[in-house]
């Protein structure tokens, strides 16, 4: 009985050590758990997959800081790979001052893989403060919010931007964010300016966006590292990417940690119930 | 007078932009577009304020030799170095500085930021082990739901039983969404009520001084 009761008081250093091992081992070893793409990942993927090549550019807002990088950066890269492979043009922007270098890192890695040309296949608009004001300003005229790109070159000098004025000329807005700014995109870009909006968020905030999925205000949703991993899997299955599945590897570690956590919770509850029964007997 | 001018501005502009939404004339649209540019400019000032506050805080800490004051030098040095690299790197011929800024951000700041956040995983593991107990029927229900969600979002869940992701999806799409919708309605009504109170001058705490 005492062994059962002790299960509710495992030293936290033991827990820390096991969690560290559960993260490190799957990242070092090649487990490669299979992915089963979820409904909302498929919907987002399908929407981008149906966009004609060399058409009007889609707008990606990558608003997150390095703390959310493991979940959201692979998502951004997977969407960029999908777009560049299909020759779908991209405008990339961020509403987080931490964002520009992360966007730049993703572009520097992905664009050369597909020989994507700056100004013809993609434009990096950079950071702009103002959150919802920027979203609304793009609804009036994208040049009002971003007169020039991240490097100071006027947007009018880019051939791919010639016919882009506002959301009416943007087939999809993808908000990849670690904050509530996605709701701003839904409310202002989606409801006020009738833009199609898709989202990618951290796993912890996924629950907040389900109402927008059901109402059709989001065309799809990538759920944290799982969503990124599924998107990478779809890219590889359709021959759009041969790059290493970054989120897929991360998902292996997440899977093992989830199982470990569940084991701890079960042990904790066994110990708790054993302790309660012992107290009742006394 | 110091309070009446901001209150009057909010009243006039609040009512104006409420009406503007329903008036699709050229003049109305132009005013709206100019106001959006002003909003973006005002937001940029928030960054200036934040930097001013950060510098003040650390200078005061150094001056009064408060606990861990030497670290304030590191903060201020980081601020100055990164700002200079970021600003000067944009000038023609100084692209190297921009590259240094990019590398410092990506290989120093980003890993530190990500590492700080990652530490949370260890605390969460320990906390869920200690706190996630079936003390009541409600807690048991939460525990079972949590198990299905945790299994449903990992590939192993489908390998254990292929219906687990569907059950997790149902929990998210039905009970979770019912609660979320209720919260969203509440928040929406709250925002509307608070906005009206601010426009009409009933709610004045935004002016500072505890609404006195």
GROMACS .gro file of C-alpha atoms in nm:
model
  494
    1UNK     CA    1   0.000   0.000   0.000
    2UNK     CA    2   0.285   0.234   0.086
    3UNK     CA    3   0.429   0.191  -0.262
    4UNK     CA    4   0.095   0.302  -0.410
    5UNK     CA    5   0.081   0.601  -0.176
    6UNK     CA    6   0.438   0.699  -0.269
    7UNK     CA    7   0.330   0.731  -0.629
    8UNK     CA    8   0.174   1.066  -0.542
    9UNK     CA    9   0.502   1.209  -0.416
   10UNK     CA   10   0.761   1.147  -0.688
   11UNK     CA   11   1.053   1.389  -0.655
   12UNK     CA   12   1.017   1.669  -0.909
   13UNK     CA   13   1.382   1.629  -1.011
   14UNK     CA   14   1.295   1.278  -1.133
   15UNK     CA   15   1.007   1.429  -1.334
   16UNK     CA   16   1.237   1.696  -1.482
   17UNK     CA   17   1.497   1.435  -1.578
   18UNK     CA   18   1.243   1.206  -1.745
   19UNK     CA   19   1.085   1.498  -1.934
   20UNK     CA   20   1.432   1.604  -2.058
   21UNK     CA   21   1.502   1.249  -2.177
   22UNK     CA   22   1.158   1.225  -2.340
   23UNK     CA   23   1.236   1.541  -2.539
   24UNK     CA   24   1.600   1.470  -2.626
   25UNK     CA   25   1.582   1.102  -2.728
   26UNK     CA   26   1.315   1.142  -3.002
   27UNK     CA   27   1.499   1.448  -3.136
   28UNK     CA   28   1.826   1.252  -3.162
   29UNK     CA   29   1.682   0.916  -3.268
   30UNK     CA   30   1.482   0.893  -3.589
   31UNK     CA   31   1.139   0.766  -3.479
   32UNK     CA   32   0.927   0.908  -3.762
   33UNK     CA   33   0.576   0.858  -3.627
   34UNK     CA   34   0.313   0.865  -3.904
   35UNK     CA   35   0.099   1.178  -3.953
   36UNK     CA   36  -0.275   1.173  -4.014
   37UNK     CA   37  -0.369   1.519  -4.144
   38UNK     CA   38  -0.663   1.671  -3.962
   39UNK     CA   39  -0.971   1.814  -4.134
   40UNK     CA   40  -0.875   2.179  -4.085
   41UNK     CA   41  -0.516   2.129  -4.203
   42UNK     CA   42  -0.650   1.964  -4.519
   43UNK     CA   43  -0.894   2.254  -4.573
   44UNK     CA   44  -0.617   2.513  -4.543
   45UNK     CA   45  -0.386   2.310  -4.765
   46UNK     CA   46  -0.662   2.258  -5.021
   47UNK     CA   47  -0.742   2.630  -5.033
   48UNK     CA   48  -0.381   2.720  -5.115
   49UNK     CA   49  -0.351   2.423  -5.350
   50UNK     CA   50  -0.642   2.551  -5.558
   51UNK     CA   51  -0.491   2.899  -5.609
   52UNK     CA   52  -0.372   2.938  -5.967
   53UNK     CA   53   0.001   2.981  -6.027
   54UNK     CA   54   0.132   3.336  -6.086
   55UNK     CA   55  -0.200   3.481  -5.973
   56UNK     CA   56  -0.254   3.755  -5.714
   57UNK     CA   57  -0.034   3.705  -5.407
   58UNK     CA   58  -0.157   3.566  -5.079
   59UNK     CA   59  -0.070   3.754  -4.763
   60UNK     CA   60   0.104   3.579  -4.473
   61UNK     CA   61   0.123   3.756  -4.138
   62UNK     CA   62   0.390   3.592  -3.920
   63UNK     CA   63   0.333   3.760  -3.584
   64UNK     CA   64   0.531   3.569  -3.323
   65UNK     CA   65   0.846   3.586  -3.116
   66UNK     CA   66   1.127   3.329  -3.080
   67UNK     CA   67   0.950   3.164  -2.785
   68UNK     CA   68   0.688   3.033  -3.029
   69UNK     CA   69   0.938   2.946  -3.300
   70UNK     CA   70   0.937   2.566  -3.254
   71UNK     CA   71   0.564   2.552  -3.330
   72UNK     CA   72   0.514   2.837  -3.574
   73UNK     CA   73   0.836   2.868  -3.775
   74UNK     CA   74   0.796   2.520  -3.936
   75UNK     CA   75   0.439   2.621  -4.020
   76UNK     CA   76   0.559   2.934  -4.201
   77UNK     CA   77   0.828   2.738  -4.386
   78UNK     CA   78   0.582   2.464  -4.489
   79UNK     CA   79   0.335   2.719  -4.632
   80UNK     CA   80   0.617   2.904  -4.811
   81UNK     CA   81   0.739   2.575  -4.962
   82UNK     CA   82   0.386   2.494  -5.078
   83UNK     CA   83   0.345   2.838  -5.237
   84UNK     CA   84   0.688   2.851  -5.402
   85UNK     CA   85   0.653   2.497  -5.537
   86UNK     CA   86   0.321   2.590  -5.695
   87UNK     CA   87   0.442   2.936  -5.806
   88UNK     CA   88   0.183   3.103  -5.587
   89UNK     CA   89   0.306   3.453  -5.504
   90UNK     CA   90   0.350   3.558  -5.142
   91UNK     CA   91   0.348   3.883  -4.945
   92UNK     CA   92   0.499   3.831  -4.600
   93UNK     CA   93   0.455   4.073  -4.311
   94UNK     CA   94   0.467   4.081  -3.932
   95UNK     CA   95   0.295   4.278  -3.659
   96UNK     CA   96   0.551   4.178  -3.394
   97UNK     CA   97   0.879   4.369  -3.362
   98UNK     CA   98   1.045   4.030  -3.303
   99UNK     CA   99   0.911   3.902  -3.632
  100UNK     CA  100   1.127   4.048  -3.913
  101UNK     CA  101   1.440   3.842  -3.841
  102UNK     CA  102   1.232   3.523  -3.810
  103UNK     CA  103   1.057   3.594  -4.142
  104UNK     CA  104   1.392   3.671  -4.300
  105UNK     CA  105   1.537   3.343  -4.170
  106UNK     CA  106   1.246   3.145  -4.320
  107UNK     CA  107   1.276   3.323  -4.656
  108UNK     CA  108   1.656   3.279  -4.671
  109UNK     CA  109   1.611   2.906  -4.613
  110UNK     CA  110   1.311   2.833  -4.835
  111UNK     CA  111   1.335   3.074  -5.133
  112UNK     CA  112   1.666   2.933  -5.272
  113UNK     CA  113   1.522   2.576  -5.263
  114UNK     CA  114   1.269   2.681  -5.529
  115UNK     CA  115   1.469   2.956  -5.702
  116UNK     CA  116   1.199   3.201  -5.593
  117UNK     CA  117   1.282   3.554  -5.709
  118UNK     CA  118   1.236   3.850  -5.475
  119UNK     CA  119   0.987   4.099  -5.613
  120UNK     CA  120   0.848   3.849  -5.866
  121UNK     CA  121   0.753   3.552  -5.649
  122UNK     CA  122   0.753   3.710  -5.305
  123UNK     CA  123   0.781   4.040  -5.122
  124UNK     CA  124   0.872   4.094  -4.758
  125UNK     CA  125   0.675   4.389  -4.623
  126UNK     CA  126   0.841   4.387  -4.279
  127UNK     CA  127   0.706   4.505  -3.945
  128UNK     CA  128   0.452   4.777  -3.881
  129UNK     CA  129   0.320   4.880  -3.538
  130UNK     CA  130  -0.051   4.929  -3.489
  131UNK     CA  131  -0.199   4.576  -3.510
  132UNK     CA  132  -0.568   4.624  -3.594
  133UNK     CA  133  -0.504   4.968  -3.752
  134UNK     CA  134  -0.260   4.802  -3.994
  135UNK     CA  135  -0.512   4.527  -4.075
  136UNK     CA  136  -0.777   4.790  -4.151
  137UNK     CA  137  -0.532   5.007  -4.347
  138UNK     CA  138  -0.453   4.712  -4.578
  139UNK     CA  139  -0.828   4.690  -4.638
  140UNK     CA  140  -0.817   5.043  -4.779
  141UNK     CA  141  -0.484   5.022  -4.962
  142UNK     CA  142  -0.186   4.800  -4.886
  143UNK     CA  143   0.045   5.093  -4.973
  144UNK     CA  144  -0.116   5.296  -4.697
  145UNK     CA  145   0.009   5.046  -4.439
  146UNK     CA  146   0.330   4.953  -4.622
  147UNK     CA  147   0.446   5.224  -4.864
  148UNK     CA  148   0.775   5.032  -4.900
  149UNK     CA  149   0.903   4.681  -4.834
  150UNK     CA  150   1.123   4.577  -4.541
  151UNK     CA  151   1.432   4.713  -4.717
  152UNK     CA  152   1.284   5.052  -4.804
  153UNK     CA  153   1.205   4.986  -5.172
  154UNK     CA  154   0.866   5.132  -5.278
  155UNK     CA  155   0.601   4.867  -5.346
  156UNK     CA  156   0.523   5.030  -5.680
  157UNK     CA  157   0.861   4.903  -5.807
  158UNK     CA  158   0.761   4.537  -5.772
  159UNK     CA  159   0.588   4.384  -6.076
  160UNK     CA  160   0.391   4.136  -5.863
  161UNK     CA  161   0.238   4.423  -5.663
  162UNK     CA  162   0.114   4.614  -5.968
  163UNK     CA  163  -0.248   4.496  -5.941
  164UNK     CA  164  -0.265   4.458  -5.565
  165UNK     CA  165  -0.460   4.731  -5.390
  166UNK     CA  166  -0.647   4.577  -5.098
  167UNK     CA  167  -0.808   4.254  -4.976
  168UNK     CA  168  -1.017   4.233  -5.292
  169UNK     CA  169  -0.690   4.151  -5.473
  170UNK     CA  170  -0.560   3.908  -5.211
  171UNK     CA  171  -0.707   3.556  -5.240
  172UNK     CA  172  -0.614   3.451  -4.886
  173UNK     CA  173  -0.473   3.598  -4.567
  174UNK     CA  174  -0.287   3.349  -4.348
  175UNK     CA  175  -0.236   3.462  -3.990
  176UNK     CA  176   0.040   3.266  -3.816
  177UNK     CA  177   0.039   3.406  -3.467
  178UNK     CA  178   0.117   3.331  -3.108
  179UNK     CA  179  -0.124   3.598  -2.984
  180UNK     CA  180  -0.489   3.698  -3.022
  181UNK     CA  181  -0.409   3.899  -3.337
  182UNK     CA  182  -0.569   3.622  -3.547
  183UNK     CA  183  -0.903   3.739  -3.407
  184UNK     CA  184  -0.818   4.086  -3.540
  185UNK     CA  185  -0.769   3.936  -3.887
  186UNK     CA  186  -1.103   3.755  -3.860
  187UNK     CA  187  -1.289   4.061  -3.732
  188UNK     CA  188  -1.137   4.334  -3.950
  189UNK     CA  189  -0.999   4.166  -4.263
  190UNK     CA  190  -1.261   3.889  -4.274
  191UNK     CA  191  -1.582   4.051  -4.151
  192UNK     CA  192  -1.529   4.414  -4.248
  193UNK     CA  193  -1.339   4.367  -4.576
  194UNK     CA  194  -1.462   4.016  -4.673
  195UNK     CA  195  -1.114   3.865  -4.702
  196UNK     CA  196  -1.068   3.488  -4.678
  197UNK     CA  197  -0.867   3.417  -4.365
  198UNK     CA  198  -0.678   3.104  -4.260
  199UNK     CA  199  -0.484   3.064  -3.938
  200UNK     CA  200  -0.194   2.887  -3.778
  201UNK     CA  201  -0.165   2.910  -3.402
  202UNK     CA  202   0.010   2.759  -3.101
  203UNK     CA  203  -0.154   2.441  -2.971
  204UNK     CA  204  -0.249   2.611  -2.646
  205UNK     CA  205  -0.465   2.871  -2.824
  206UNK     CA  206  -0.634   2.635  -3.073
  207UNK     CA  207  -0.950   2.606  -2.863
  208UNK     CA  208  -1.009   2.982  -2.907
  209UNK     CA  209  -1.046   2.950  -3.285
  210UNK     CA  210  -1.295   2.664  -3.316
  211UNK     CA  211  -1.599   2.900  -3.313
  212UNK     CA  212  -1.452   3.081  -3.616
  213UNK     CA  213  -1.403   2.751  -3.798
  214UNK     CA  214  -1.762   2.646  -3.745
  215UNK     CA  215  -1.895   2.984  -3.860
  216UNK     CA  216  -1.681   2.968  -4.175
  217UNK     CA  217  -1.483   3.280  -4.077
  218UNK     CA  218  -1.162   3.074  -4.099
  219UNK     CA  219  -1.099   2.866  -4.410
  220UNK     CA  220  -0.864   2.636  -4.219
  221UNK     CA  221  -0.656   2.609  -3.905
  222UNK     CA  222  -0.310   2.469  -3.838
  223UNK     CA  223  -0.299   2.346  -3.480
  224UNK     CA  224   0.049   2.409  -3.337
  225UNK     CA  225   0.331   2.168  -3.412
  226UNK     CA  226   0.078   1.901  -3.509
  227UNK     CA  227  -0.065   2.126  -3.782
  228UNK     CA  228   0.283   2.216  -3.906
  229UNK     CA  229   0.383   1.849  -3.913
  230UNK     CA  230   0.068   1.758  -4.108
  231UNK     CA  231   0.132   2.039  -4.357
  232UNK     CA  232   0.492   1.918  -4.406
  233UNK     CA  233   0.358   1.564  -4.461
  234UNK     CA  234   0.108   1.687  -4.724
  235UNK     CA  235   0.386   1.884  -4.899
  236UNK     CA  236   0.604   1.572  -4.917
  237UNK     CA  237   0.320   1.344  -5.026
  238UNK     CA  238   0.237   1.577  -5.315
  239UNK     CA  239   0.602   1.613  -5.416
  240UNK     CA  240   0.628   1.982  -5.324
  241UNK     CA  241   0.909   1.938  -5.075
  242UNK     CA  242   1.196   1.707  -4.997
  243UNK     CA  243   1.319   1.910  -4.702
  244UNK     CA  244   1.366   1.753  -4.360
  245UNK     CA  245   1.036   1.744  -4.167
  246UNK     CA  246   1.125   1.980  -3.882
  247UNK     CA  247   0.785   1.975  -3.713
  248UNK     CA  248   0.750   1.602  -3.781
  249UNK     CA  249   1.060   1.541  -3.569
  250UNK     CA  250   0.932   1.780  -3.304
  251UNK     CA  251   0.601   1.595  -3.303
  252UNK     CA  252   0.781   1.272  -3.211
  253UNK     CA  253   0.916   1.443  -2.898
  254UNK     CA  254   0.575   1.595  -2.821
  255UNK     CA  255   0.413   1.249  -2.851
  256UNK     CA  256   0.653   1.088  -2.605
  257UNK     CA  257   0.621   1.379  -2.359
  258UNK     CA  258   0.240   1.358  -2.376
  259UNK     CA  259   0.254   0.986  -2.295
  260UNK     CA  260   0.495   1.053  -2.010
  261UNK     CA  261   0.269   1.325  -1.869
  262UNK     CA  262  -0.030   1.092  -1.887
  263UNK     CA  263   0.168   0.826  -1.706
  264UNK     CA  264   0.258   1.075  -1.433
  265UNK     CA  265  -0.105   1.183  -1.399
  266UNK     CA  266  -0.220   0.819  -1.370
  267UNK     CA  267   0.049   0.745  -1.111
  268UNK     CA  268  -0.041   1.059  -0.920
  269UNK     CA  269  -0.406   0.960  -0.912
  270UNK     CA  270  -0.332   0.603  -0.804
  271UNK     CA  271  -0.123   0.742  -0.520
  272UNK     CA  272  -0.395   0.995  -0.432
  273UNK     CA  273  -0.672   0.732  -0.425
  274UNK     CA  274  -0.456   0.490  -0.224
  275UNK     CA  275  -0.380   0.765   0.026
  276UNK     CA  276  -0.746   0.857   0.057
  277UNK     CA  277  -0.849   0.494   0.112
  278UNK     CA  278  -0.581   0.454   0.380
  279UNK     CA  279  -0.703   0.770   0.554
  280UNK     CA  280  -1.063   0.645   0.547
  281UNK     CA  281  -0.960   0.310   0.705
  282UNK     CA  282  -0.787   0.490   0.988
  283UNK     CA  283  -0.989   7.153  -1.877
  284UNK     CA  284  -0.709   6.893  -1.892
  285UNK     CA  285  -0.976   6.623  -1.862
  286UNK     CA  286  -1.253   6.789  -2.059
  287UNK     CA  287  -1.056   6.816  -2.385
  288UNK     CA  288  -0.976   6.441  -2.407
  289UNK     CA  289  -1.334   6.356  -2.304
  290UNK     CA  290  -1.473   6.585  -2.573
  291UNK     CA  291  -1.236   6.440  -2.835
  292UNK     CA  292  -1.346   6.086  -2.751
  293UNK     CA  293  -1.715   6.182  -2.761
  294UNK     CA  294  -1.692   6.362  -3.097
  295UNK     CA  295  -1.463   6.111  -3.268
  296UNK     CA  296  -1.648   5.810  -3.122
  297UNK     CA  297  -1.982   5.929  -3.259
  298UNK     CA  298  -1.825   6.044  -3.586
  299UNK     CA  299  -1.659   5.710  -3.664
  300UNK     CA  300  -1.971   5.520  -3.561
  301UNK     CA  301  -2.168   5.716  -3.823
  302UNK     CA  302  -1.880   5.708  -4.074
  303UNK     CA  303  -1.906   5.327  -4.095
  304UNK     CA  304  -2.251   5.366  -4.253
  305UNK     CA  305  -2.166   5.657  -4.486
  306UNK     CA  306  -1.980   5.537  -4.797
  307UNK     CA  307  -1.906   5.885  -4.939
  308UNK     CA  308  -1.561   5.983  -5.071
  309UNK     CA  309  -1.506   6.243  -4.797
  310UNK     CA  310  -1.600   5.998  -4.523
  311UNK     CA  311  -1.367   5.731  -4.666
  312UNK     CA  312  -1.080   5.980  -4.694
  313UNK     CA  313  -1.118   6.085  -4.331
  314UNK     CA  314  -1.126   5.719  -4.228
  315UNK     CA  315  -0.807   5.646  -4.424
  316UNK     CA  316  -0.623   5.942  -4.271
  317UNK     CA  317  -0.735   5.834  -3.924
  318UNK     CA  318  -0.592   5.487  -3.985
  319UNK     CA  319  -0.254   5.639  -4.069
  320UNK     CA  320  -0.270   5.845  -3.750
  321UNK     CA  321  -0.349   5.530  -3.554
  322UNK     CA  322  -0.041   5.355  -3.694
  323UNK     CA  323   0.173   5.659  -3.605
  324UNK     CA  324   0.035   5.674  -3.251
  325UNK     CA  325   0.107   5.301  -3.210
  326UNK     CA  326   0.469   5.364  -3.308
  327UNK     CA  327   0.494   5.610  -3.020
  328UNK     CA  328   0.408   5.329  -2.780
  329UNK     CA  329   0.744   5.172  -2.871
  330UNK     CA  330   0.921   5.502  -2.798
  331UNK     CA  331   0.748   5.518  -2.459
  332UNK     CA  332   0.843   5.158  -2.383
  333UNK     CA  333   1.210   5.223  -2.465
  334UNK     CA  334   1.207   5.541  -2.253
  335UNK     CA  335   1.057   5.352  -1.962
  336UNK     CA  336   1.310   5.067  -1.994
  337UNK     CA  337   1.607   5.306  -2.004
  338UNK     CA  338   1.475   5.508  -1.706
  339UNK     CA  339   1.417   5.194  -1.501
  340UNK     CA  340   1.767   5.060  -1.553
  341UNK     CA  341   1.946   5.394  -1.513
  342UNK     CA  342   1.768   5.440  -1.181
  343UNK     CA  343   1.862   5.086  -1.078
  344UNK     CA  344   2.229   5.153  -1.152
  345UNK     CA  345   2.221   5.491  -0.980
  346UNK     CA  346   2.067   5.351  -0.659
  347UNK     CA  347   2.275   5.031  -0.668
  348UNK     CA  348   1.965   4.813  -0.635
  349UNK     CA  349   1.989   4.433  -0.625
  350UNK     CA  350   2.151   4.284  -0.940
  351UNK     CA  351   2.226   4.636  -1.073
  352UNK     CA  352   2.528   4.525  -1.281
  353UNK     CA  353   2.289   4.331  -1.507
  354UNK     CA  354   2.127   4.661  -1.602
  355UNK     CA  355   2.447   4.749  -1.786
  356UNK     CA  356   2.399   4.433  -1.997
  357UNK     CA  357   2.040   4.534  -2.078
  358UNK     CA  358   2.137   4.889  -2.175
  359UNK     CA  359   2.438   4.770  -2.376
  360UNK     CA  360   2.216   4.521  -2.562
  361UNK     CA  361   1.964   4.795  -2.637
  362UNK     CA  362   2.227   5.038  -2.767
  363UNK     CA  363   2.423   4.781  -2.971
  364UNK     CA  364   2.119   4.621  -3.135
  365UNK     CA  365   1.959   4.961  -3.208
  366UNK     CA  366   2.276   5.096  -3.367
  367UNK     CA  367   2.331   4.782  -3.575
  368UNK     CA  368   1.967   4.778  -3.685
  369UNK     CA  369   1.953   5.147  -3.777
  370UNK     CA  370   2.300   5.192  -3.931
  371UNK     CA  371   2.273   4.862  -4.119
  372UNK     CA  372   2.001   5.014  -4.337
  373UNK     CA  373   2.234   5.275  -4.481
  374UNK     CA  374   2.396   5.199  -4.818
  375UNK     CA  375   2.738   5.041  -4.784
  376UNK     CA  376   2.678   4.931  -4.425
  377UNK     CA  377   2.497   4.604  -4.505
  378UNK     CA  378   2.751   4.413  -4.294
  379UNK     CA  379   2.608   4.574  -3.980
  380UNK     CA  380   2.260   4.456  -4.079
  381UNK     CA  381   2.398   4.103  -4.122
  382UNK     CA  382   2.561   4.120  -3.776
  383UNK     CA  383   2.228   4.239  -3.631
  384UNK     CA  384   2.047   3.949  -3.803
  385UNK     CA  385   2.296   3.690  -3.673
  386UNK     CA  386   2.301   3.829  -3.319
  387UNK     CA  387   1.923   3.815  -3.313
  388UNK     CA  388   1.896   3.467  -3.459
  389UNK     CA  389   2.183   3.299  -3.277
  390UNK     CA  390   2.180   3.483  -2.942
  391UNK     CA  391   1.845   3.639  -2.865
  392UNK     CA  392   1.621   3.379  -3.030
  393UNK     CA  393   1.773   3.074  -2.853
  394UNK     CA  394   1.767   3.256  -2.517
  395UNK     CA  395   1.403   3.354  -2.562
  396UNK     CA  396   1.306   3.004  -2.677
  397UNK     CA  397   1.501   2.842  -2.389
  398UNK     CA  398   1.322   3.056  -2.129
  399UNK     CA  399   0.987   2.949  -2.272
  400UNK     CA  400   1.092   2.584  -2.295
  401UNK     CA  401   1.159   2.573  -1.920
  402UNK     CA  402   0.781   2.601  -1.879
  403UNK     CA  403   0.744   2.244  -2.006
  404UNK     CA  404   0.925   2.110  -1.699
  405UNK     CA  405   0.712   2.310  -1.457
  406UNK     CA  406   0.395   2.213  -1.641
  407UNK     CA  407   0.489   1.845  -1.622
  408UNK     CA  408   0.550   1.870  -1.249
  409UNK     CA  409   0.237   2.081  -1.190
  410UNK     CA  410   0.005   1.851  -1.389
  411UNK     CA  411   0.138   1.552  -1.193
  412UNK     CA  412   0.061   1.722  -0.861
  413UNK     CA  413  -0.260   1.907  -0.943
  414UNK     CA  414  -0.445   1.689  -1.196
  415UNK     CA  415  -0.627   1.471  -0.941
  416UNK     CA  416  -0.975   1.313  -0.964
  417UNK     CA  417  -1.098   1.479  -0.643
  418UNK     CA  418  -1.460   1.510  -0.765
  419UNK     CA  419  -1.686   1.398  -1.053
  420UNK     CA  420  -1.618   1.726  -1.235
  421UNK     CA  421  -1.244   1.683  -1.194
  422UNK     CA  422  -1.273   1.325  -1.324
  423UNK     CA  423  -1.462   1.452  -1.629
  424UNK     CA  424  -1.190   1.710  -1.692
  425UNK     CA  425  -0.925   1.442  -1.650
  426UNK     CA  426  -1.090   1.207  -1.901
  427UNK     CA  427  -1.141   1.492  -2.153
  428UNK     CA  428  -0.779   1.599  -2.107
  429UNK     CA  429  -0.662   1.243  -2.173
  430UNK     CA  430  -0.855   1.221  -2.499
  431UNK     CA  431  -0.729   1.563  -2.614
  432UNK     CA  432  -0.368   1.482  -2.524
  433UNK     CA  433  -0.388   1.151  -2.708
  434UNK     CA  434  -0.593   1.293  -2.995
  435UNK     CA  435  -0.335   1.555  -3.092
  436UNK     CA  436  -0.041   1.314  -3.118
  437UNK     CA  437   0.014   1.053  -3.392
  438UNK     CA  438   0.033   0.779  -3.127
  439UNK     CA  439  -0.332   0.843  -3.036
  440UNK     CA  440  -0.454   0.717  -3.375
  441UNK     CA  441  -0.217   0.421  -3.353
  442UNK     CA  442  -0.365   0.318  -3.016
  443UNK     CA  443  -0.725   0.347  -3.140
  444UNK     CA  444  -0.821   0.518  -3.467
  445UNK     CA  445  -1.132   0.678  -3.311
  446UNK     CA  446  -0.932   0.877  -3.052
  447UNK     CA  447  -0.866   1.177  -3.284
  448UNK     CA  448  -1.240   1.186  -3.368
  449UNK     CA  449  -1.333   1.188  -2.999
  450UNK     CA  450  -1.079   1.465  -2.934
  451UNK     CA  451  -1.224   1.658  -3.229
  452UNK     CA  452  -1.577   1.615  -3.090
  453UNK     CA  453  -1.469   1.747  -2.748
  454UNK     CA  454  -1.315   2.053  -2.915
  455UNK     CA  455  -1.602   2.110  -3.156
  456UNK     CA  456  -1.899   2.061  -2.920
  457UNK     CA  457  -1.845   2.112  -2.544
  458UNK     CA  458  -1.538   2.334  -2.588
  459UNK     CA  459  -1.706   2.548  -2.850
  460UNK     CA  460  -2.027   2.585  -2.650
  461UNK     CA  461  -1.822   2.733  -2.366
  462UNK     CA  462  -1.611   2.945  -2.601
  463UNK     CA  463  -1.917   3.089  -2.774
  464UNK     CA  464  -2.063   3.188  -2.439
  465UNK     CA  465  -1.738   3.359  -2.345
  466UNK     CA  466  -1.716   3.533  -2.685
  467UNK     CA  467  -2.072   3.665  -2.654
  468UNK     CA  468  -1.993   3.791  -2.305
  469UNK     CA  469  -1.671   3.956  -2.419
  470UNK     CA  470  -1.847   4.112  -2.721
  471UNK     CA  471  -2.123   4.260  -2.509
  472UNK     CA  472  -1.866   4.375  -2.254
  473UNK     CA  473  -1.660   4.552  -2.523
  474UNK     CA  474  -1.973   4.723  -2.661
  475UNK     CA  475  -2.086   4.837  -2.316
  476UNK     CA  476  -1.738   4.962  -2.218
  477UNK     CA  477  -1.693   5.141  -2.552
  478UNK     CA  478  -2.025   5.320  -2.507
  479UNK     CA  479  -1.933   5.414  -2.152
  480UNK     CA  480  -1.598   5.557  -2.268
  481UNK     CA  481  -1.757   5.748  -2.560
  482UNK     CA  482  -2.024   5.895  -2.333
  483UNK     CA  483  -1.768   5.984  -2.064
  484UNK     CA  484  -1.915   5.753  -1.798
  485UNK     CA  485  -1.601   5.538  -1.783
  486UNK     CA  486  -1.301   5.765  -1.718
  487UNK     CA  487  -1.036   5.536  -1.573
  488UNK     CA  488  -0.844   5.551  -1.905
  489UNK     CA  489  -0.764   5.915  -1.822
  490UNK     CA  490  -0.559   5.799  -1.521
  491UNK     CA  491  -0.597   5.903  -1.158
  492UNK     CA  492  -0.852   5.631  -1.076
  493UNK     CA  493  -1.140   5.803  -1.252
  494UNK     CA  494  -1.153   6.096  -1.009
   0.00000   0.00000   0.00000
